[in-house]
mmCIF file of C-alpha atoms in Angstrom:
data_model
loop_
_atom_site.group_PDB
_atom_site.id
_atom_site.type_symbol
_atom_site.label_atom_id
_atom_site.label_comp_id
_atom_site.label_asym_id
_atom_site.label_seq_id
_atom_site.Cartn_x
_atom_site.Cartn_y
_atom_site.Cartn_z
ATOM 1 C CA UNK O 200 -13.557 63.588 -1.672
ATOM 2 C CA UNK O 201 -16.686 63.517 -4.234
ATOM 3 C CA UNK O 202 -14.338 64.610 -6.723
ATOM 4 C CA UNK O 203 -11.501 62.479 -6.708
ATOM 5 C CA UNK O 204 -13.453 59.498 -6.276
ATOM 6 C CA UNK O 205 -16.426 60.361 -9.639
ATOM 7 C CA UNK O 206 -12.773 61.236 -11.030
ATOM 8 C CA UNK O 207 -10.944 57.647 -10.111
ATOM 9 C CA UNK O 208 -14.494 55.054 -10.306
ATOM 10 C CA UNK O 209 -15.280 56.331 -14.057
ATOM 11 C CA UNK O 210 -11.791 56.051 -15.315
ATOM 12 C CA UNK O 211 -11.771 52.169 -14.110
ATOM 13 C CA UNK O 212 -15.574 52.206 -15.057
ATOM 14 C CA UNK O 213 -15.123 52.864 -18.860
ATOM 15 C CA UNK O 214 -11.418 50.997 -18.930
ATOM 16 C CA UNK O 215 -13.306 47.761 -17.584
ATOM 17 C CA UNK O 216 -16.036 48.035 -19.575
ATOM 18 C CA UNK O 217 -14.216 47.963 -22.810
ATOM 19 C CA UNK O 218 -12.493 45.206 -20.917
ATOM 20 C CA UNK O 219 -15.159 43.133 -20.909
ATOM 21 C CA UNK O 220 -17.045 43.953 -24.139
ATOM 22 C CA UNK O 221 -13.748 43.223 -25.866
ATOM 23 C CA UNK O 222 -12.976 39.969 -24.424
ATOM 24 C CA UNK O 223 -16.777 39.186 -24.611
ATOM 25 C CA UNK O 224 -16.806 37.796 -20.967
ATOM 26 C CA UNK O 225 -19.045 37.852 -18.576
ATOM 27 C CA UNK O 226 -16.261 37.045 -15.585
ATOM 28 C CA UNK O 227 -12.967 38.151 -15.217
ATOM 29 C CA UNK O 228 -10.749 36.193 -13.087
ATOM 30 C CA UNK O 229 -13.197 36.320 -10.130
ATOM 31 C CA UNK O 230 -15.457 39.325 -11.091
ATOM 32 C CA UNK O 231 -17.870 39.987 -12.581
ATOM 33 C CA UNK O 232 -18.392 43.334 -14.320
ATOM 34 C CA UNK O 233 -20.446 44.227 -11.745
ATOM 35 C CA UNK O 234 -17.777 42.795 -8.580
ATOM 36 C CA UNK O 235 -14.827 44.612 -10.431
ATOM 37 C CA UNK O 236 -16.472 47.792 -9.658
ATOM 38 C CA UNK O 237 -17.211 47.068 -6.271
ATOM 39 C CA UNK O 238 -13.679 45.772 -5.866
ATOM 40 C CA UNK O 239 -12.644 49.422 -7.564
ATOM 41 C CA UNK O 240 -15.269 50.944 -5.120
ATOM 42 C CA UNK O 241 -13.526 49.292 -2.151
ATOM 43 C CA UNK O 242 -10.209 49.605 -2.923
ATOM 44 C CA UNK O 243 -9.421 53.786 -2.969
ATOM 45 C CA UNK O 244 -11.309 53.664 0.137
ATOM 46 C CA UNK O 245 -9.872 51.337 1.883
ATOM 47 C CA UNK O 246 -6.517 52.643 1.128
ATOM 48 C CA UNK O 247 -7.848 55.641 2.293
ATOM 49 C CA UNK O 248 -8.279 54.598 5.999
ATOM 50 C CA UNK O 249 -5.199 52.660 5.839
ATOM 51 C CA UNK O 250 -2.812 55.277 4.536
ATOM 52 C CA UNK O 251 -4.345 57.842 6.640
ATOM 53 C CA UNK O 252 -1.382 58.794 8.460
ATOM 54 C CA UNK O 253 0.312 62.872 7.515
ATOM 55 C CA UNK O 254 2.443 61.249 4.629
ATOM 56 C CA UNK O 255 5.507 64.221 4.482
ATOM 57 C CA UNK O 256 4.828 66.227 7.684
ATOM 58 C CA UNK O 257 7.320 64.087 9.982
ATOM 59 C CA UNK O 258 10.105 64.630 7.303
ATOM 60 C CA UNK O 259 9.287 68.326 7.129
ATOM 61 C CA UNK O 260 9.551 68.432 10.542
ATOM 62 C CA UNK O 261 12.552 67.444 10.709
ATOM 63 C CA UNK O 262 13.950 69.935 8.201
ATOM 64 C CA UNK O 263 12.445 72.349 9.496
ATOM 65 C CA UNK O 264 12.861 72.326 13.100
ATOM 66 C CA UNK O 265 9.543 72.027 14.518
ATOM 67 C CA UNK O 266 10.326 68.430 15.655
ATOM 68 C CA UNK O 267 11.106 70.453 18.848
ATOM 69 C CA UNK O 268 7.609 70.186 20.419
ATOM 70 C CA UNK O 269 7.380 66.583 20.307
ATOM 71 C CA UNK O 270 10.701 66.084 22.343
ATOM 72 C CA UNK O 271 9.461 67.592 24.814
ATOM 73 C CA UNK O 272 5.440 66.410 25.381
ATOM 74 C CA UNK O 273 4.155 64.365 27.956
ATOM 75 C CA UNK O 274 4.287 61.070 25.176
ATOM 76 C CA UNK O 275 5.911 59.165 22.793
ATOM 77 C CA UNK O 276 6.184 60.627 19.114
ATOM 78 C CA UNK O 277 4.972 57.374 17.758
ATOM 79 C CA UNK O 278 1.742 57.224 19.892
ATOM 80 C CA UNK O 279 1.107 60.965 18.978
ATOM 81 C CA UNK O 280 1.451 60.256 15.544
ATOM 82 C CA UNK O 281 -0.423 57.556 15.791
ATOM 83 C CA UNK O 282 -3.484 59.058 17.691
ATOM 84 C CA UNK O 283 -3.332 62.181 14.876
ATOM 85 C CA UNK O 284 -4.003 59.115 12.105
ATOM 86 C CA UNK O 285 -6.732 58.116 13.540
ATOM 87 C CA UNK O 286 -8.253 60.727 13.674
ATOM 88 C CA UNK O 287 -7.833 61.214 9.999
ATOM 89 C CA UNK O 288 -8.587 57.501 9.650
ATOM 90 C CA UNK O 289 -12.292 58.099 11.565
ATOM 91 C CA UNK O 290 -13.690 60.232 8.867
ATOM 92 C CA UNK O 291 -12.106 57.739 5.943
ATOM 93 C CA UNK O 292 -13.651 55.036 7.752
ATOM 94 C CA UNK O 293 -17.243 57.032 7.704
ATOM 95 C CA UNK O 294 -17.082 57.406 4.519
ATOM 96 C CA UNK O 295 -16.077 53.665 3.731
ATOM 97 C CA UNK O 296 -19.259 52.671 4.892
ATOM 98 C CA UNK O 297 -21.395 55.246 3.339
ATOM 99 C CA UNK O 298 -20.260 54.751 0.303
ATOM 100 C CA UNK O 299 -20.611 50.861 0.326
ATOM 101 C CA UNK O 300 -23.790 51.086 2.129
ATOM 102 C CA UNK O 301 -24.960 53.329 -1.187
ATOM 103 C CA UNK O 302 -23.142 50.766 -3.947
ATOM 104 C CA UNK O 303 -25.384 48.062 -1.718
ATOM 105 C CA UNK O 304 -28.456 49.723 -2.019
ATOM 106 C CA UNK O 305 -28.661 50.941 -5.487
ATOM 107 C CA UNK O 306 -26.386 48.432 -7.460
ATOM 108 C CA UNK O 307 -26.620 45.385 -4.809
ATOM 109 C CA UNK O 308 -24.015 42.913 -3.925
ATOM 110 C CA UNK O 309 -22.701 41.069 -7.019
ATOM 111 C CA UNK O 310 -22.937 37.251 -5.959
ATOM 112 C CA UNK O 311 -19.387 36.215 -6.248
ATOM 113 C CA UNK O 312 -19.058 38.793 -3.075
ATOM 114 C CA UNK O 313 -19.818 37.646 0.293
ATOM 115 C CA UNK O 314 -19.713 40.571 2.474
ATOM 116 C CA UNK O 315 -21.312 38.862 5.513
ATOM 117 C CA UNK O 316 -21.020 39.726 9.342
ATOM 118 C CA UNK O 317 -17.935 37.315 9.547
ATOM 119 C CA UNK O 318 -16.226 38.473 6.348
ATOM 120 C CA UNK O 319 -16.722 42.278 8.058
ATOM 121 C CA UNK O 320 -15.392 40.775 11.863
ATOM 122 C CA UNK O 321 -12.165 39.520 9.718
ATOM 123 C CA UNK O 322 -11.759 42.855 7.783
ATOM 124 C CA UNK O 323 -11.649 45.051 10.436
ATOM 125 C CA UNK O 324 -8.776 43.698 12.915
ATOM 126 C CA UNK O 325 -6.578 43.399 9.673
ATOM 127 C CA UNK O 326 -7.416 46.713 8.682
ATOM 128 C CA UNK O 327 -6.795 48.020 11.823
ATOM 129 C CA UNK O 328 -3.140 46.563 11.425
ATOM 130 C CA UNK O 329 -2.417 47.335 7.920
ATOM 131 C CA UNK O 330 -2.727 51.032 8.971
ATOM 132 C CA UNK O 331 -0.198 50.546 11.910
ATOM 133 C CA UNK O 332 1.957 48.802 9.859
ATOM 134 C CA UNK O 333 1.471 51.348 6.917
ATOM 135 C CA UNK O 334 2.610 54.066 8.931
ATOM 136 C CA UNK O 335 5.171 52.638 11.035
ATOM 137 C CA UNK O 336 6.703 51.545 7.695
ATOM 138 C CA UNK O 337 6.248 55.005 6.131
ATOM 139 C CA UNK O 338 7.515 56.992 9.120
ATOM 140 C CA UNK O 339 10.526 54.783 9.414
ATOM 141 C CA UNK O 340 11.182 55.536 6.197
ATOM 142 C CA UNK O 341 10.233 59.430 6.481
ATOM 143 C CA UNK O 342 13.104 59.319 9.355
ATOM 144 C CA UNK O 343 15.357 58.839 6.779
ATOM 145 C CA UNK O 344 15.133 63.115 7.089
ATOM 146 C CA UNK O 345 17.867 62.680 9.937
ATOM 147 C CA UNK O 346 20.313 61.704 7.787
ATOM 148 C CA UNK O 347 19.330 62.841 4.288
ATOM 149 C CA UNK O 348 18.362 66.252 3.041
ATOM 150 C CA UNK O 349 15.720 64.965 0.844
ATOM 151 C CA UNK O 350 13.120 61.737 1.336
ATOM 152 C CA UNK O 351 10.384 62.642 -0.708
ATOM 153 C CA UNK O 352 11.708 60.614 -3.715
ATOM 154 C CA UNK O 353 11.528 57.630 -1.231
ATOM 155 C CA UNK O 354 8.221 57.854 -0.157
ATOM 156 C CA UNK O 355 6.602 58.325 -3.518
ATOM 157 C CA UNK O 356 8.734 55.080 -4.757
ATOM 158 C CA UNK O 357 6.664 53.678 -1.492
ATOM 159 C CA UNK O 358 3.364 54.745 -3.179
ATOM 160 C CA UNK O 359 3.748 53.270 -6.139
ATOM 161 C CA UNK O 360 5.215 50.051 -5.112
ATOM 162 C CA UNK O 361 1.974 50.118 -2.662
ATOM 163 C CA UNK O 362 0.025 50.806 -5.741
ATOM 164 C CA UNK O 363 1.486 47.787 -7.835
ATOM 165 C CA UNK O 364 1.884 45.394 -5.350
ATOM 166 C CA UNK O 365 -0.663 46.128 -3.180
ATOM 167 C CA UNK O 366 -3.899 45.729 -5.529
ATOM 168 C CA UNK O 367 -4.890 49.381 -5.953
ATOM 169 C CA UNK O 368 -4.355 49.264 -9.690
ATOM 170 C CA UNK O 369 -5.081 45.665 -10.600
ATOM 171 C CA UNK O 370 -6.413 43.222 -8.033
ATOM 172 C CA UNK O 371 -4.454 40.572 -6.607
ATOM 173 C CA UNK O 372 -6.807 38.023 -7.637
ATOM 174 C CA UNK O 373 -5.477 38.475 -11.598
ATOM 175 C CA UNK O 374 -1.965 38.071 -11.004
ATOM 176 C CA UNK O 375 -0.418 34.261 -11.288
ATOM 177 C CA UNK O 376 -0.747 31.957 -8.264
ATOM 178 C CA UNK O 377 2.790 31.988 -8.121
ATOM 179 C CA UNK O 378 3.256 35.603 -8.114
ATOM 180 C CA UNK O 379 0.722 36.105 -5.486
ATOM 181 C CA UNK O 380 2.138 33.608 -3.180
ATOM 182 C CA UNK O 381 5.281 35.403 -3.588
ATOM 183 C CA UNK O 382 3.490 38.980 -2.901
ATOM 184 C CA UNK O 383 1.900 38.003 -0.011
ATOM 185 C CA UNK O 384 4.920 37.835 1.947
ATOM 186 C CA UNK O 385 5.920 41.272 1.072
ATOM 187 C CA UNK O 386 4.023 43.721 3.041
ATOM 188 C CA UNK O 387 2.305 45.742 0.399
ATOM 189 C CA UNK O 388 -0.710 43.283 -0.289
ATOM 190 C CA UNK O 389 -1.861 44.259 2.978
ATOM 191 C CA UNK O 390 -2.287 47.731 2.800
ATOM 192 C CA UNK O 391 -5.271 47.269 0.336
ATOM 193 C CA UNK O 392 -5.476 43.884 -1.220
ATOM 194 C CA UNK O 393 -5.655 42.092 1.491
ATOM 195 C CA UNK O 394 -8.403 43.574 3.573
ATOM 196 C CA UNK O 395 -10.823 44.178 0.668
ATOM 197 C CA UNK O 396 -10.707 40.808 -0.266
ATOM 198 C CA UNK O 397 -11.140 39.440 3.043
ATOM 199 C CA UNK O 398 -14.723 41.649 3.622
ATOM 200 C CA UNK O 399 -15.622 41.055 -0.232
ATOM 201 C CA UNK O 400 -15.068 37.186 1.379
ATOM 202 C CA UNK O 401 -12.404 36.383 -1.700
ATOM 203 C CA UNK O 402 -10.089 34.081 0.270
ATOM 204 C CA UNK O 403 -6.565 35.493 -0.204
ATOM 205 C CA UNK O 404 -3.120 32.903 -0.034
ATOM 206 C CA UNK O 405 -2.742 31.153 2.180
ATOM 207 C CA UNK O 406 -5.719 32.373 4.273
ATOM 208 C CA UNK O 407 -7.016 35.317 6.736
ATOM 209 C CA UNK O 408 -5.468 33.896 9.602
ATOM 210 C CA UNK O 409 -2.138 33.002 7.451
ATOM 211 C CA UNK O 410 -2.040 36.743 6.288
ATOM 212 C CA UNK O 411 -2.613 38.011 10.019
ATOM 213 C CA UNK O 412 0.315 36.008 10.797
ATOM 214 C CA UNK O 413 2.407 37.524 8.099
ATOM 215 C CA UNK O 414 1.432 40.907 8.415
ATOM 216 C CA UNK O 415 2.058 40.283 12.696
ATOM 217 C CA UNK O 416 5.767 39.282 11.457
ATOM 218 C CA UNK O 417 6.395 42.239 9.433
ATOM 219 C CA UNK O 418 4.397 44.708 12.079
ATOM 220 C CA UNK O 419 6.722 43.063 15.014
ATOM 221 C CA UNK O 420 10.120 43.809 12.206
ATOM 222 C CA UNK O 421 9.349 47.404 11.228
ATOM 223 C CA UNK O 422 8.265 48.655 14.667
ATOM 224 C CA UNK O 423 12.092 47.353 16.332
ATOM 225 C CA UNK O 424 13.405 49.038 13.085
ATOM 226 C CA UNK O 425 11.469 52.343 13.423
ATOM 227 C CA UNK O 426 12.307 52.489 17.398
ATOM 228 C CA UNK O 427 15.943 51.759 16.379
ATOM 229 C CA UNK O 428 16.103 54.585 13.799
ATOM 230 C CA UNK O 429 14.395 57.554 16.184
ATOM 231 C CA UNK O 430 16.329 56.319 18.865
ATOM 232 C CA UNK O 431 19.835 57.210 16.630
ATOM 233 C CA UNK O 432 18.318 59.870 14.585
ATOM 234 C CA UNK O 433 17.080 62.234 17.171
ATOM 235 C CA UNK O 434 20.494 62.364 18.751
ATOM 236 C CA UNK O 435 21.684 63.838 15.116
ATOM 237 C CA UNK O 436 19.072 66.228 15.044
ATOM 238 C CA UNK O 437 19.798 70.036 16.102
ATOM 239 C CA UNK O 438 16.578 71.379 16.657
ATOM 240 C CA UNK O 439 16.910 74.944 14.308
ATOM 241 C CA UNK O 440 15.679 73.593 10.927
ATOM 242 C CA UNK O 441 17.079 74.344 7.774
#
């Protein structure tokens, strides 16, 4: 975790600081130097807790026949699955907070941030739904396995759009108004955009409780779709892997 994250912070540390020194700013859309790297800070880990969910392993077992178990426990896949992320999700969301708490102490909050006891009550209901949708989005798709002999192309087209579109590699905040307005109807602002700019208290489009509303729509769509899909696939499935 130490690793990849010194690794990830001091490539966007060094990128956007030659940003800024060659644009001679102070303030880049939003940000300061100092809020870009909190936003870069908040972003990975966010994402983190979000995308918590074991990205490959339903697909695999499907393929390889060790689907079995789950047709025949005492609950649904989906709430297994579920439970296992967040588990997973517990120890992201640990070290969420340490890590901010440290940024906090030592660097201090830049001002254009408002990370107040509201901004934190609004964060964590959507980011409790971003990673439900997140995974009932990427296990839809990762049921794909019933049909196909290979998904993994599929899902790493998912990561990247989630990348791009959802603020991991440039925030949200940069892009044109219109382009944002148009993004936040798409689901993948909410996986990481979203969320980190409502506890860094950056009002997104449209608003928290307009984004809550969107991301209920899609949540409400991608559930019946992901019922509708196990529901046909597991009647194709033969139980002896290949």
């Amino acid at each position: 975790f130490l690793g990849s994250l010194v690794a990830q912070y001091g490539v966007e540390w060094f990128l956007w600081k030659a940003n800024y020194a060659t644009r001679a700013v102070e303030q880049i859309g939003p940000f300061s130097f100092r809020g870009m790297m909190l936003y870069y800070l908040a972003a990975p880990l966010a994402a983190r807790i979000i995308q918590s969910s074991e990205i490959g392993n339903m697909s695999e077992e499907i393929y390889n026949g060790s689907l079995n178990r789950y047709l025949i426990y005492p609950v649904s896949f989906l709430r297994f699955k579920l439970a296992a992320g967040s588990a997973h999700a517990s120890v992201f969301l640990l070290q969420f907070v340490l890590v901010l708490s440290l940024f906090a102490t030592f660097a201090g909050i830049p001002p254009e941030c408002h990370i107040t006891a509201g901004a934190v009550a609004r964060a964590a209901p959507a980011i409790l739904l971003a990673a439900y949708l997140h995974f009932v989005m990427v296990a839809t798709i990762e049921l794909v396995a019933f049909w196909a002999d290979n998904v993994w192309s599929l899902i790493v087209i998912t990561r990247y759009l989630t990348g791009l579109l959802g603020g991991a590699m440039i925030p949200l905040v940069l892009f044109p108004e219109w382009a944002t307005r148009v993004l936040y109807l798409l689901p993948f602002p909410y996986f990481i955009a979203f969320p980190v700019e409502t506890l860094l208290g950056i009002a997104p489009p449209g608003g928290w409780a307009g984004g809550m509303a969107v991301m209920t729509v899609w949540t409400v769509v991608l559930t019946a779709v992901f019922h509708a899909t196990w529901n046909r696939g597991r009647y194709r499935y033969n139980g002896v892997g290949i």
